[in-house]
Each structure stands twice: as C-alpha cells, then as structure tokens.
Short mmCIF file of C-alpha atoms in Angstrom, two decimals:
data_model
loop_
_atom_site.label_atom_id
_atom_site.label_comp_id
_atom_site.label_asym_id
_atom_site.label_seq_id
_atom_site.Cartn_x
_atom_site.Cartn_y
_atom_site.Cartn_z
CA MET A 13 -48.94 19.00 159.52
CA HIS A 14 -46.38 21.17 161.09
CA ILE A 15 -47.00 23.89 158.56
CA ASP A 16 -50.38 24.35 160.27
CA PHE A 17 -48.50 26.05 163.08
CA LEU A 18 -47.57 28.86 160.72
CA PHE A 19 -51.05 29.07 159.19
CA ALA A 20 -52.74 29.31 162.60
CA PHE A 21 -50.20 32.05 163.54
CA ILE A 22 -51.08 34.05 160.46
CA ALA A 23 -54.77 33.63 161.05
CA VAL A 24 -54.50 34.73 164.68
CA VAL A 25 -52.27 37.75 163.74
CA CYS A 26 -54.70 38.86 160.99
CA TYR A 27 -57.70 38.68 163.23
CA ALA A 28 -55.76 40.46 166.01
CA TYR A 29 -55.17 43.28 163.56
CA LEU A 30 -58.89 43.40 162.77
CA PHE A 31 -59.61 43.61 166.53
CA ASP A 32 -57.05 46.46 166.72
CA VAL A 33 -54.72 44.77 169.24
CA PRO A 34 -51.25 46.50 169.89
CA LEU A 35 -48.15 44.63 168.41
CA LYS A 36 -46.65 42.80 171.27
CA PRO A 37 -49.84 41.07 172.46
CA THR A 38 -50.57 40.24 168.89
CA LEU A 39 -47.37 38.23 168.61
CA ILE A 40 -47.95 36.43 172.03
CA ALA A 41 -51.56 35.70 171.02
CA GLY A 42 -50.30 34.34 167.60
CA VAL A 43 -47.95 31.92 169.35
CA ALA A 44 -50.56 30.98 171.94
CA GLY A 45 -53.17 30.52 169.29
CA SER A 46 -51.10 28.30 167.09
CA ILE A 47 -50.01 26.17 170.01
CA GLY A 48 -53.73 25.91 170.83
CA TRP A 49 -54.61 24.86 167.30
CA MET A 50 -51.96 22.14 167.17
CA MET A 51 -53.02 20.89 170.50
CA ALA A 52 -56.80 20.80 169.68
CA LYS A 53 -56.38 19.25 166.25
CA HIS A 54 -53.14 17.32 166.06
CA TRP A 55 -51.51 16.54 169.35
CA ILE A 56 -54.63 15.31 171.25
CA SER A 57 -56.98 12.98 169.64
CA HIS A 58 -60.06 13.68 171.78
CA ALA A 59 -61.74 16.72 170.28
CA VAL A 60 -63.40 18.30 173.43
CA PHE A 61 -60.56 17.47 175.85
CA GLY A 62 -58.05 18.83 173.34
CA THR A 63 -60.00 22.04 172.95
CA ALA A 64 -60.14 22.46 176.69
CA LEU A 65 -56.46 21.84 177.11
CA ALA A 66 -55.72 24.20 174.21
CA ALA A 67 -57.85 26.96 175.90
CA PHE A 68 -56.07 26.34 179.11
CA CYS A 69 -52.63 26.81 177.46
CA ILE A 70 -53.82 29.91 175.79
CA GLY A 71 -55.03 31.29 179.12
CA MET A 72 -51.86 30.33 180.83
CA ILE A 73 -49.71 32.17 178.20
CA ALA A 74 -52.04 35.23 178.29
CA TYR A 75 -52.00 35.50 182.06
CA LEU A 76 -48.28 34.90 182.16
CA PHE A 77 -47.41 37.77 179.84
CA ALA A 78 -50.24 40.24 180.69
CA PRO A 79 -48.55 41.72 183.80
CA ARG A 80 -45.16 41.70 182.17
CA LEU A 81 -46.36 43.56 179.10
CA HIS A 82 -48.70 45.73 181.15
CA GLN A 83 -51.54 44.74 178.93
CA PRO A 84 -55.00 43.49 179.82
CA VAL A 85 -55.49 39.80 179.41
CA THR A 86 -58.36 40.40 176.97
CA THR A 87 -56.03 41.57 174.22
CA MET A 88 -54.37 38.19 174.13
CA ILE A 89 -57.24 35.79 174.94
CA ILE A 90 -59.74 37.07 172.42
CA PRO A 91 -57.44 36.78 169.29
CA GLY A 92 -55.85 33.60 170.79
CA ILE A 93 -59.09 31.62 171.00
CA ILE A 94 -60.28 32.70 167.53
CA VAL A 95 -58.86 29.42 166.14
CA LEU A 96 -60.82 27.36 168.61
CA VAL A 97 -64.20 28.98 168.74
CA PRO A 98 -66.90 26.98 167.09
CA GLY A 99 -68.16 29.70 164.71
CA THR A 100 -68.07 27.36 161.64
CA ALA A 101 -69.62 24.51 163.58
CA ALA A 102 -72.52 26.74 164.75
CA TYR A 103 -73.05 27.86 161.18
CA THR A 104 -73.02 24.34 159.90
CA ALA A 105 -75.53 23.21 162.54
CA LEU A 106 -77.91 26.00 161.57
CA ARG A 107 -77.51 25.17 157.88
CA TYR A 108 -78.55 21.53 158.62
CA ALA A 109 -81.46 22.91 160.59
CA LEU A 110 -82.64 25.02 157.74
CA GLU A 111 -82.26 22.09 155.34
CA GLY A 112 -84.47 20.03 157.63
CA ASN A 113 -81.73 17.53 158.59
CA ILE A 114 -82.59 17.62 162.31
CA ALA A 115 -80.26 14.76 163.30
CA MET A 116 -77.15 16.46 161.93
CA ALA A 117 -78.34 19.78 163.35
CA GLY A 118 -78.77 18.35 166.82
CA SER A 119 -75.36 16.72 166.79
CA GLY A 120 -73.94 20.04 165.48
CA VAL A 121 -75.46 21.98 168.32
CA ILE A 122 -74.07 19.53 170.89
CA THR A 123 -70.59 19.99 169.33
CA VAL A 124 -70.97 23.71 169.57
CA PHE A 125 -71.97 23.66 173.20
CA SER A 126 -69.36 21.23 174.29
CA SER A 127 -66.60 23.12 172.69
CA THR A 128 -67.67 26.45 173.95
CA LEU A 129 -67.94 24.95 177.49
CA ALA A 130 -64.54 23.38 177.03
CA ILE A 131 -62.97 26.76 176.02
CA ALA A 132 -64.65 28.60 178.95
CA GLY A 133 -63.63 25.96 181.39
CA GLY A 134 -60.07 25.85 180.18
CA LEU A 135 -59.78 29.63 180.46
CA SER A 136 -61.32 29.79 183.87
CA VAL A 137 -58.95 27.07 185.26
CA SER A 138 -55.93 28.93 183.86
CA GLU A 139 -57.20 32.13 185.37
CA LEU A 140 -57.60 30.50 188.78
CA ILE A 141 -54.10 29.20 188.69
CA MET A 142 -52.35 32.18 187.19
CA LEU A 143 -53.95 34.83 189.30
CA ARG A 144 -52.55 33.17 192.37
CA PHE A 145 -49.20 32.53 190.64
CA ASN A 146 -48.88 36.15 189.64
CA ARG A 147 -49.67 37.39 193.10
CA ALA A 148 -47.16 35.08 194.70
CA TRP A 149 -44.54 36.08 192.09
CA ARG A 150 -45.11 39.73 192.84
CA THR A 151 -44.69 39.36 196.62
CA TYR A 152 -41.63 37.20 196.02
CA ARG A 153 -40.08 39.93 193.84
CA GLU A 154 -40.85 42.61 196.33
CA LYS A 155 -39.42 40.63 199.18
CA HIS A 156 -36.15 40.09 197.35
CA ARG A 157 -35.75 43.66 196.15
CA SER A 158 -35.93 45.19 199.64
CA MET B 25 -60.48 61.42 201.61
CA GLU B 26 -60.12 64.60 199.54
CA HIS B 27 -57.54 64.94 196.77
CA GLU B 28 -55.24 67.95 197.11
CA GLY B 29 -54.23 70.16 194.29
CA GLY B 30 -56.12 72.45 191.98
CA ASP B 31 -58.78 70.16 190.72
CA ARG B 32 -61.34 71.67 188.45
CA LEU B 33 -63.34 68.55 189.10
CA ASP B 34 -64.25 69.82 192.59
CA THR B 35 -67.66 68.15 193.16
CA TRP B 36 -68.21 64.51 193.70
CA MET B 37 -70.87 64.52 191.08
CA GLU B 38 -68.27 65.47 188.46
CA ARG B 39 -65.44 63.24 189.82
CA PHE B 40 -67.46 60.10 189.62
CA GLN B 41 -67.93 60.79 185.88
CA ILE B 42 -64.32 59.50 185.36
CA PRO B 43 -64.91 55.84 186.33
CA MET B 44 -68.23 55.94 184.50
CA LEU B 45 -66.45 57.29 181.41
CA ALA B 46 -63.80 54.55 181.63
CA GLY B 47 -66.46 51.90 181.94
CA GLU B 48 -68.38 53.25 178.98
CA ILE B 49 -65.28 52.99 176.81
CA LEU B 50 -64.53 49.48 177.97
CA LEU B 51 -68.06 48.28 177.40
CA THR B 52 -68.28 49.86 174.03
CA ASN B 53 -65.07 48.22 172.88
CA GLY B 54 -65.89 44.72 173.88
CA ALA B 55 -64.41 44.11 177.31
CA GLU B 56 -65.86 41.42 179.49
CA ILE B 57 -68.50 42.51 182.04
CA PHE B 58 -66.52 41.57 185.05
CA ARG B 59 -63.50 43.61 183.85
CA VAL B 60 -65.75 46.67 183.38
CA GLU B 61 -67.19 46.29 186.88
CA GLN B 62 -63.78 45.72 188.43
CA THR B 63 -62.26 48.83 186.66
CA ILE B 64 -65.14 51.10 187.70
CA GLU B 65 -65.04 49.92 191.39
CA ARG B 66 -61.23 50.28 191.52
CA MET B 67 -61.28 53.72 190.15
CA ALA B 68 -64.19 54.87 192.42
CA GLN B 69 -62.22 53.47 195.39
CA ALA B 70 -59.18 55.46 194.31
CA LEU B 71 -61.38 58.58 194.15
CA GLY B 72 -62.41 57.94 197.70
CA ALA B 73 -65.83 56.28 197.47
CA GLU B 74 -66.74 54.43 200.71
CA ARG B 75 -69.01 52.01 198.90
CA SER B 76 -69.52 51.38 195.26
CA ASP B 77 -72.11 49.14 193.71
CA VAL B 78 -71.73 48.63 189.99
CA LEU B 79 -74.07 46.61 187.82
CA VAL B 80 -72.98 46.34 184.25
CA VAL B 81 -75.18 44.69 181.76
CA LEU B 82 -74.56 44.40 177.96
CA SER B 83 -76.57 47.52 177.10
CA GLY B 84 -75.60 49.88 179.85
CA ILE B 85 -73.93 50.62 183.19
CA GLN B 86 -75.70 51.36 186.47
CA ALA B 87 -73.62 52.46 189.39
CA SER B 88 -74.02 54.15 192.71
CA PHE B 89 -71.28 55.41 194.86
CA SER B 90 -71.60 56.46 198.45
CA VAL B 91 -69.31 58.96 199.99
CA GLN B 92 -69.84 61.29 203.07
CA GLN B 93 -73.40 60.12 203.67
CA GLN B 94 -74.33 60.87 200.06
CA VAL B 95 -75.24 58.57 197.29
CA TYR B 96 -74.38 59.38 193.74
CA THR B 97 -76.09 57.31 191.14
CA TYR B 98 -75.33 57.13 187.43
CA ILE B 99 -76.82 55.33 184.49
CA ARG B 100 -75.07 55.10 181.16
CA ARG B 101 -76.73 53.60 178.12
CA VAL B 102 -74.34 51.85 175.71
CA ARG B 103 -75.76 51.30 172.27
CA MET B 104 -72.83 50.73 169.96
CA ARG B 105 -70.58 47.70 170.48
CA ARG B 106 -67.45 46.67 168.58
CA THR B 107 -64.17 45.05 169.22
CA GLY B 108 -61.43 47.57 169.73
CA LEU B 109 -58.88 46.01 172.03
CA ARG B 110 -56.33 48.83 171.70
CA LEU B 111 -58.72 51.20 173.51
CA ILE B 112 -59.25 48.60 176.26
CA ALA B 113 -55.49 48.40 176.78
CA GLN B 114 -55.26 52.20 176.92
CA VAL B 115 -58.14 52.55 179.47
CA ASN B 116 -56.40 49.81 181.51
CA GLN B 117 -53.18 51.88 181.50
CA ILE B 118 -55.07 55.03 182.57
CA SER B 119 -56.86 53.13 185.34
CA ARG B 120 -53.67 51.64 186.63
CA GLU B 121 -51.89 55.07 186.82
CA PHE B 122 -55.11 56.65 188.33
CA CYS B 123 -55.37 53.95 191.00
CA ASN B 124 -51.66 54.42 191.88
CA HIS B 125 -52.41 58.19 192.23
CA THR B 126 -49.68 58.94 189.72
CA MET B 127 -52.31 60.58 187.47
CA SER B 128 -54.51 63.53 188.48
CA ASN B 129 -58.27 63.53 188.07
CA GLU B 130 -58.09 66.18 185.43
CA GLU B 131 -55.47 64.35 183.45
CA ALA B 132 -57.48 61.13 183.53
CA SER B 133 -60.66 62.80 182.53
CA GLN B 134 -58.97 64.56 179.67
CA GLN B 135 -57.36 61.36 178.37
CA LEU B 136 -60.56 59.38 178.61
CA HIS B 137 -62.44 62.04 176.69
CA ALA B 138 -59.73 61.95 174.09
CA LEU B 139 -60.18 58.14 173.80
CA LEU B 140 -63.90 58.46 173.59
CA THR B 141 -63.68 60.76 170.51
CA ALA B 142 -60.67 59.01 168.91
CA PRO B 143 -61.37 57.09 165.79
CA SER B 144 -60.54 53.51 166.48
CA HIS B 145 -61.05 52.24 163.03
CA THR B 146 -57.93 51.67 160.91
CA ALA B 147 -58.10 52.24 157.21
CA PRO B 148 -60.77 50.09 155.43
CA LEU B 149 -58.34 48.84 152.80
CA ARG B 150 -55.79 47.66 155.38
CA LYS B 151 -58.50 45.92 157.29
CA ALA B 152 -59.73 44.23 154.09
CA ILE B 153 -56.12 42.99 153.38
CA ALA B 154 -55.86 41.63 156.89
CA SER B 155 -59.23 39.97 156.56
CA SER B 156 -58.23 38.43 153.24
CA CYS B 157 -55.02 37.02 154.79
CA GLY B 158 -57.05 35.70 157.67
CA ALA B 159 -59.48 34.01 155.27
CA LEU B 160 -56.51 32.51 153.40
CA ALA B 161 -54.98 31.18 156.52
CA PHE B 162 -58.22 29.74 157.76
CA SER B 163 -59.03 27.99 154.54
CA LEU B 164 -55.46 26.46 154.63
CA LEU B 165 -56.22 25.34 158.17
CA PHE B 166 -59.53 23.82 156.94
CA GLN B 167 -57.41 21.60 154.57
CA LEU B 168 -58.22 23.54 151.38
CA ARG B 169 -55.09 23.19 149.27
CA LEU B 170 -56.07 23.87 145.66
CA PRO B 171 -55.04 27.22 144.18
CA ILE B 172 -58.38 28.28 142.66
CA PRO B 173 -60.57 27.82 145.73
CA LEU B 174 -57.81 29.38 147.85
CA PHE B 175 -57.86 32.35 145.60
CA TYR B 176 -61.68 32.68 145.87
CA ALA B 177 -61.53 32.24 149.66
CA THR B 178 -58.98 35.17 149.81
CA LEU B 179 -61.21 37.26 147.54
CA ASN B 180 -64.18 36.49 149.75
CA GLY B 181 -62.31 37.53 152.91
CA PHE B 182 -61.46 40.84 151.10
CA LEU B 183 -64.98 41.43 149.98
CA ALA B 184 -66.43 40.54 153.40
CA SER B 185 -64.42 43.20 155.25
CA LEU B 186 -65.19 45.78 152.54
CA ILE B 187 -68.96 45.14 152.59
CA VAL B 188 -69.11 45.25 156.36
CA ASP B 189 -67.34 48.61 156.40
CA LEU B 190 -69.41 50.05 153.58
CA LEU B 191 -72.76 49.02 155.23
CA ASN B 192 -71.49 50.43 158.57
CA ARG B 193 -70.78 53.69 156.84
CA TRP B 194 -74.20 53.83 155.26
CA LYS B 195 -75.68 53.34 158.78
CA ILE B 196 -77.64 50.33 157.79
CA PRO B 197 -79.17 48.58 160.91
CA GLU B 198 -76.81 45.95 162.32
CA TYR B 199 -78.83 42.81 161.60
CA LEU B 200 -79.87 43.98 158.14
CA ALA B 201 -76.18 44.57 157.44
CA THR B 202 -75.32 41.04 158.61
CA PHE B 203 -78.06 39.56 156.40
CA LEU B 204 -77.01 41.53 153.40
CA THR B 205 -73.29 40.65 153.86
CA GLY B 206 -74.18 36.92 154.13
CA PHE B 207 -76.42 37.19 151.09
CA ILE B 208 -73.98 39.10 148.84
CA LEU B 209 -71.04 36.87 149.75
CA THR B 210 -72.98 33.68 149.06
CA TYR B 211 -74.28 35.00 145.76
CA ALA B 212 -70.74 36.01 144.71
CA THR B 213 -69.43 32.67 145.72
CA LEU B 214 -72.15 30.81 143.69
CA LEU B 215 -71.23 32.85 140.68
CA TYR B 216 -67.48 32.22 140.75
CA PRO B 217 -66.48 30.18 137.67
CA GLN B 218 -64.74 26.84 137.91
CA LEU B 219 -65.53 26.28 141.54
CA ASP B 220 -66.00 22.72 142.58
CA PRO B 221 -69.37 22.42 144.50
CA THR B 222 -67.82 20.20 147.19
CA ARG B 223 -65.42 22.99 148.10
CA LEU B 224 -68.02 25.78 147.91
CA ASP B 225 -68.87 25.48 151.61
CA ARG B 226 -65.26 25.90 152.74
CA VAL B 227 -64.76 28.88 150.37
CA LEU B 228 -67.83 30.50 151.71
CA LEU B 229 -66.98 29.84 155.37
CA ALA B 230 -63.61 31.44 155.04
CA ALA B 231 -65.41 34.72 154.30
CA LEU B 232 -68.25 34.27 156.74
CA PHE B 233 -65.73 33.63 159.64
CA LEU B 234 -65.48 37.34 159.97
CA LEU B 235 -69.21 37.64 160.74
CA LEU B 236 -69.65 34.37 162.69
CA PRO B 237 -70.22 34.98 166.49
CA GLY B 238 -67.76 32.46 167.82
CA VAL B 239 -66.09 34.77 170.32
CA PRO B 240 -69.28 36.25 171.72
CA LEU B 241 -70.62 32.73 172.14
CA THR B 242 -67.59 31.72 174.21
CA THR B 243 -67.61 35.02 176.13
CA SER B 244 -71.27 34.53 177.02
CA ILE B 245 -70.53 31.06 178.57
CA ARG B 246 -67.65 32.59 180.46
CA GLU B 247 -69.91 35.37 181.78
CA LEU B 248 -72.62 32.82 182.71
CA THR B 249 -70.18 30.65 184.67
CA ASN B 250 -68.89 33.83 186.32
CA GLY B 251 -72.36 34.79 187.69
CA ASP B 252 -73.16 37.59 185.27
CA LEU B 253 -76.39 36.01 184.27
CA ILE B 254 -78.13 38.88 182.54
CA SER B 255 -75.13 39.77 180.43
CA GLY B 256 -74.33 36.15 179.60
CA THR B 257 -77.88 35.41 178.47
CA ALA B 258 -78.07 38.63 176.49
CA ARG B 259 -74.85 37.99 174.78
CA MET B 260 -75.83 34.43 173.91
CA SER B 261 -79.23 35.64 172.44
CA GLU B 262 -77.35 38.19 170.40
CA ALA B 263 -74.98 35.57 169.15
CA MET B 264 -77.89 33.35 168.27
CA ILE B 265 -79.72 36.10 166.38
CA THR B 266 -76.55 36.98 164.45
CA LEU B 267 -76.17 33.31 163.50
CA ILE B 268 -79.77 32.95 162.34
CA THR B 269 -79.39 36.22 160.33
CA ILE B 270 -76.27 34.95 158.53
CA ALA B 271 -77.92 31.53 157.85
CA ALA B 272 -81.04 33.35 156.57
CA GLY B 273 -78.85 35.48 154.19
CA VAL B 274 -77.00 32.47 152.91
CA TYR B 275 -80.26 30.44 152.44
CA THR B 276 -81.87 33.21 150.51
CA ALA B 277 -78.99 33.34 148.11
CA PHE B 278 -79.13 29.56 147.58
CA THR B 279 -82.83 29.63 146.91
CA LEU B 280 -82.59 32.50 144.53
CA LEU B 281 -80.15 30.55 142.39
CA PRO B 282 -81.92 27.21 141.93
CA GLY B 283 -80.16 24.11 140.72
CA ARG B 284 -76.97 24.66 142.69
CA LEU B 285 -76.56 22.51 145.74
CA LEU B 286 -79.96 22.90 147.45
#
C-alpha cells in the first residue's frame, strides 16, 4: 500500500513532463499528487469526501509554493490533480452506455460528476484560504523588514 | 499616464497589443479563463488604461481598453489549444515584471513574440518515454501487478504518445485523430498474445489515459462555479465530444474483431 506513494509520484512527474512543466513545480506537484492519491484511496474510506479533501490538500500545497517559487499555480494544480480526475470513470461509463447497460452507465456518470465537483470544490476552498493567507504573510514580512 | 523613454511602441493601438499577445499565449497553452482575463487586465492597467473590459471565451479573446476618451477594441481568435505549462509560467514572469515596471514595453513585446514562435514541443521520443512511464505507473496504481500486462500497458503508453504526435504532424483534424488513436490502440491491445481478457480493460486504459479529458472536465466545473459560464459550458462539451470520440474508436475496434469480449 505504501509503495503506491511512489507510483503516484512517478505518474504525476511523467504527466508533468508531458505538460511541459518546469522542474521545481514538477517535484512539488509530484509530492502533492501522491499525498492526494493516498488520501483519496487509502487514508479516507469515503470516496467523494476523500477526493475533495485530496484536492483541497493539493490546492493548499500549490498555493503555498506558488509565490515562493515564482510560478503560476496552474503549473502545480494541473499535474497534481491528474491522479484524481475521473477520466477512466468517464470512459467506463460511456463504454457501459454503448453496450446498452444503462443502469451501470447512469451510476458511472454520477460517479464522474460527484468526483469532478469534489475536486473543483476542494480546489476552490483551498484557493479561498490560501489567497488570504499569502496576502497576510506578505504584509507581515514587509512590516518586519522595515 | 505616459511611459517615458524611447518607446517604439508609441501609439496606444500598438501598446495594447502587448496584453493581447500575452493573453493569446496563455489561452493557447491551456491556462484557466480567469487567469487569462486577470493577466490582460493587470497588464493593461500597468500600461495606463483607465478602464479595461476583457471577455475571454475558449475560442477567442475580446477586449476593449479606454484611455484618454478613446476606446481601443481588439478581438483575437484562438484556434489551436494544447497544454504547455512552461509557456504559462514564462508569460506569468513577463507579466509580473511588466506590471512592476521593471521591464519596458519593447522588451515585453519582444519576449512575448519570441514565446509565440518558440517550439514548445519536446522531442517525440522523450515524450513517448514519459508517456510509457506514466502508463506503467498508472497501471500499477490500478492494481495491475503481473509482468506481461504491465509490459503491454507500458508499450501502449509509448504507442499512444507516438501516434498522437504523428497524427498531429500529418495535420489530421483533431477529433479524427482522437478516433484513430483510440481505434489503433484498441486493435493493437486485442492482438497482443497471451493477454488475459479480464485485464484487457486496464491495459487499454493505461494508454487511453493520455487522451481522456479528465483535466478539462474538472477545469470546466471550476470555470462554471467561477462564473465563466460560456467557457465552462464550451469546455465541458468539448470534453464530452472527446470522450464520445474515444469510445467510438474503441467500440469500432471491438466490433471489427468479433468473438473477443463484446
């Protein structure tokens, strides 16, 4: 189970390379993505809640490091959430629909929508928190420098 | 507010091309809509626009900047879209320096033009190797632990990236390329010897993961909740069409090879 951490890290780093991300954000996104994977699949048993919390953590890490590395948040969030996004679930749902298995297709579509909503919600909450935190941190630093 | 110094960009008409160019590069390389709008507005403000209204949709940018009782309006059509996050980071850097006035108009314009023409693609072979490693890692995450299916999954990842690159180079229309990639990969997977049919799906998925629109789907929801209704809807429809195209390709391959699974 713990080896999954490494696999998720490799997956994120490879996809970050495909998305042409610079090196430092790649490594941060790798760590964030593997924490997200462990949280969504192993640490929290409720699937949707786990996904939301994982996206929240990825967002927190990305927003924490973005101003410090002078990188846009996008370079860390997009590779980071690659392990969470329901691409395979969407594909499976569509496969069921094509086979005529409407019940399974419907449940698949619901899974896809709930997890996309969970990821979007988690990211927005982390953005809300971290934008304020970063601003407060900046004013604090400036006050203590002068 | 006029900028001092020997600007060759001496009319407002030309100056406002700088934020438009930055926005175009951001949109082409897959930045979120609100980030594109924010960047254009900030750069226009740094230039001295009194009011700027920017409407970015997935397929183009419309903006009007007012300065000294004059309104300058621009429309940029963006046709090609890809994911090149390094360029987003570079535009971000230029925009930050530009807004701090540590970079002149000319310099910014020059650097942005250089980014527009720069080849963002890394070598196809390296991309294919990264894709195969990604496929291997993903199939390990999907609890596939036997050596033969793992090898096939890696091979599929390698092939997927190469096929996508090749079809791109031949200028095949986007959706036809997606269909063909799905079809070829599925056909290849069905022809692999000694592959247990129960693991076939996961071996296939490892390769298709490169094409599946998981990230656009999530981005579309983020944009919808953010109030960018047009772009969110457009991105979601695009993701849906891509999904249907992939499924059609896979399904065609299955029906052409009867007696296996379906």
